[in-house]
CSV table of C-alpha atoms in Angstrom, one decimal:
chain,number,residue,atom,x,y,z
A,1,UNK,CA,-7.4,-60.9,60.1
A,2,UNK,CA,-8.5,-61.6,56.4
A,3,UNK,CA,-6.3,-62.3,53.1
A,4,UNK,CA,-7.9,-62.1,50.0
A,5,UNK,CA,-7.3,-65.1,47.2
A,6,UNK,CA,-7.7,-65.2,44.0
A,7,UNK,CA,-11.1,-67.6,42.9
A,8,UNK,CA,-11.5,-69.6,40.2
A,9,UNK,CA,-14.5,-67.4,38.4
A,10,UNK,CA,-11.9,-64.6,38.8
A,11,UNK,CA,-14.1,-62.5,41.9
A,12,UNK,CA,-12.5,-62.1,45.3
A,13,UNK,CA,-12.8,-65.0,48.2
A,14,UNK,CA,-11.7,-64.2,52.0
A,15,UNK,CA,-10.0,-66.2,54.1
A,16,UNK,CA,-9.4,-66.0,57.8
A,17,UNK,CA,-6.4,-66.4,59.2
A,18,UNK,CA,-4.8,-65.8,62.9
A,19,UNK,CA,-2.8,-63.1,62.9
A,20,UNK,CA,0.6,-62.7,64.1
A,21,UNK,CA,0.1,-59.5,66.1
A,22,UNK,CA,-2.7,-61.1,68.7
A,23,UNK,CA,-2.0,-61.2,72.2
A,24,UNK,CA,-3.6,-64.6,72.9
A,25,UNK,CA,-5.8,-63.3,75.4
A,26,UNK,CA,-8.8,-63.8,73.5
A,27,UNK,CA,-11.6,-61.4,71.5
A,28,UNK,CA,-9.2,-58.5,70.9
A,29,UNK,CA,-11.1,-54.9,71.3
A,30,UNK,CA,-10.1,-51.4,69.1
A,31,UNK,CA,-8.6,-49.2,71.7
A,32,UNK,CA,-10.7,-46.2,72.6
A,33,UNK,CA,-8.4,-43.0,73.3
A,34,UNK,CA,-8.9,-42.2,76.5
A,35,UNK,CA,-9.7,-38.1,75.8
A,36,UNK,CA,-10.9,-37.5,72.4
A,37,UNK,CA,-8.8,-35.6,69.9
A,38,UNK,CA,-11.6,-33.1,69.1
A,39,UNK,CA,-15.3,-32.1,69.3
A,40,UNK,CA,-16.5,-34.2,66.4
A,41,UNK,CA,-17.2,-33.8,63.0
A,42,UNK,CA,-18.5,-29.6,62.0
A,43,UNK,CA,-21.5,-29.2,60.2
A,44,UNK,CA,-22.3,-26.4,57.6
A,45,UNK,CA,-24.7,-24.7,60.4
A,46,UNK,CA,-21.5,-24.8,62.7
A,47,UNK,CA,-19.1,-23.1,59.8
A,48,UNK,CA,-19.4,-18.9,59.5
A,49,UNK,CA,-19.0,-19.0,55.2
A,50,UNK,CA,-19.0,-16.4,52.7
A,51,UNK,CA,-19.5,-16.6,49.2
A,52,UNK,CA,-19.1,-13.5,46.3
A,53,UNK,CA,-18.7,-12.9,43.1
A,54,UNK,CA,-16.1,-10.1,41.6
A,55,UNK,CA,-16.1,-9.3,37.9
A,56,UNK,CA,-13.3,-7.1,36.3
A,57,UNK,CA,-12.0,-6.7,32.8
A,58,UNK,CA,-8.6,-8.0,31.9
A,59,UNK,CA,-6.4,-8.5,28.8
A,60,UNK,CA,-4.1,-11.4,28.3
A,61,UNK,CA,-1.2,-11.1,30.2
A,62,UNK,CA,-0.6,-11.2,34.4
A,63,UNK,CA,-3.1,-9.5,36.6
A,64,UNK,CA,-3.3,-9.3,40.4
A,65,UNK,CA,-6.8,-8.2,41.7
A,66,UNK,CA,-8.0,-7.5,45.1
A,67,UNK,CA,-11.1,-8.1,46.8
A,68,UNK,CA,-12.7,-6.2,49.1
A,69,UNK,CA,-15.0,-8.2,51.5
A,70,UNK,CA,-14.6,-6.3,55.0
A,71,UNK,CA,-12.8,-7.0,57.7
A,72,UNK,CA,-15.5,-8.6,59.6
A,73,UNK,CA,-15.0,-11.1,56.8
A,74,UNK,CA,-11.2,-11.7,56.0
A,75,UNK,CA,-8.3,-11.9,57.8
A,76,UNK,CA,-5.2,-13.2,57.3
A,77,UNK,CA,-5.7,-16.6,59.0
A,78,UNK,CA,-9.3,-16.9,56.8
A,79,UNK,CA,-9.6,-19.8,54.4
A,80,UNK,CA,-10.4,-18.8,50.6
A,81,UNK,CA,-10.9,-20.8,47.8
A,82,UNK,CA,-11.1,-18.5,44.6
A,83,UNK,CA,-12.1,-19.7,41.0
A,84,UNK,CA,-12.0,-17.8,37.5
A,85,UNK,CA,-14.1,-18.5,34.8
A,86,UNK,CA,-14.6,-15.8,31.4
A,87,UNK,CA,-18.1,-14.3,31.6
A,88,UNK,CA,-20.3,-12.6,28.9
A,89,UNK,CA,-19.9,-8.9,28.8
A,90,UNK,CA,-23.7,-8.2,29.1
A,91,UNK,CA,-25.0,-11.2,30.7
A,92,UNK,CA,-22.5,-11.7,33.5
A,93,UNK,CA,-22.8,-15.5,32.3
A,94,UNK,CA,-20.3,-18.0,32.1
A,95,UNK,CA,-19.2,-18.9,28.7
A,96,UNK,CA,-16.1,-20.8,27.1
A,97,UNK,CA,-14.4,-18.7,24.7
A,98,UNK,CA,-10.7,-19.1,23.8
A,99,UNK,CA,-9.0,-17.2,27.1
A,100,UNK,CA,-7.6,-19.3,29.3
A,101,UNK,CA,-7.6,-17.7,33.0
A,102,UNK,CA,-5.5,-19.3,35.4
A,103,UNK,CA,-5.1,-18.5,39.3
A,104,UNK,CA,-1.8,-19.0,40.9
A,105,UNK,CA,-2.1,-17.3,44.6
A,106,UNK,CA,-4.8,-16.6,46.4
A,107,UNK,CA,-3.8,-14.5,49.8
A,108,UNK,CA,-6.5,-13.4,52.4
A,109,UNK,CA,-5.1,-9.9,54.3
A,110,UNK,CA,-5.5,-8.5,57.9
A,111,UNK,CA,-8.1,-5.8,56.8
A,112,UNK,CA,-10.6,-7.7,55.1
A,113,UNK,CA,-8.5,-7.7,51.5
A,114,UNK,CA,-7.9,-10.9,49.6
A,115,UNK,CA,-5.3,-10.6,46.6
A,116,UNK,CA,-6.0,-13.1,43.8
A,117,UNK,CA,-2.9,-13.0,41.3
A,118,UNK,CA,-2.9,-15.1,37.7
A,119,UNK,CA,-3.1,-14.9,34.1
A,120,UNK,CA,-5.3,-14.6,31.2
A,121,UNK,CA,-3.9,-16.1,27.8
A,122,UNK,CA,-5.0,-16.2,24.4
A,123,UNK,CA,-4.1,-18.9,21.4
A,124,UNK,CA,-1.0,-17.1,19.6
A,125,UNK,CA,-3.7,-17.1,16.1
A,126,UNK,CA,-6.4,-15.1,17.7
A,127,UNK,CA,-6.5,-11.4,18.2
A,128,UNK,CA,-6.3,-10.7,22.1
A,129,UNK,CA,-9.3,-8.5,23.1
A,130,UNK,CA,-10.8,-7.5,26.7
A,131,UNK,CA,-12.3,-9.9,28.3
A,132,UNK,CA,-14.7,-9.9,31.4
A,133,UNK,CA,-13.8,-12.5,34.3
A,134,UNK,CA,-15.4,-13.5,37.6
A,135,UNK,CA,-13.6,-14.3,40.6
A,136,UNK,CA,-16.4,-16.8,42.5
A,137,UNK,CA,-14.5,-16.6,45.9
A,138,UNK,CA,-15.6,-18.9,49.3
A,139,UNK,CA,-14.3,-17.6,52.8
A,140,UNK,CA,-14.4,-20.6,55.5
């Protein structure tokens, strides 16, 4: 076992010391399980992933959209990560205007249906307008 102490040029210096759990019989060994507890780390090439893009137009307030992807897709026991970003009307780019779009649930359906519910708001001394917003989803 090592302690760390303090040294006088302020870096780190180890010490060893016997530690108080040994069993005395020696070069102690980690214990290997005897079954392992799974099939080893997954690779991307091992993991069926989906990735989309949905755009609608929303106003400041609540909103709860749905996305369709197919039910060869999403289920109810699929893994989604969803995020939101304000997007120019024409371009479909990403920009940073003064909405503020928020995502609170994200819940994949039997059916191939995920319903993403949040909230657009505006600064209380700007005029609210449309806005266009796309939901970059990833199913796992």
């Amino acid at each position: 076992m090592t302690t760390p102490s303090s040294r006088p040029d302020g870096g780190p210096s180890v010490t060893t010391t016997k530690s108080s759990y040994s069993t005395g019989l020696g070069d102690e060994h980690p214990l290997t399980p005897e079954h392992p507890l799974g099939p080893g780390p997954t690779t991307a090439a091992d993991v069926h992933m989906v990735v989309d893009h949905f755009f609608f137009t929303g106003r400041p307030g609540d909103f709860k959209q749905p996305l369709d992807w197919g039910a060869n897709i999403v289920s109810s026991v699929t893994s989604v990560w969803v995020s939101a970003c304000e997007v120019h009307a024409a371009t479909h780019k990403p920009i940073s205007g003064v909405a503020r779009v928020e995502i609170r649930d994200v819940c994949p359906q039997d059916g191939g249906r995920v319903f993403v519910a949040g909230s657009i708001k505006w600064p209380t001394s700007t005029t609210p307008r449309d806005i266009v917003v796309r939901l970059s989803a990833l199913a796992i």
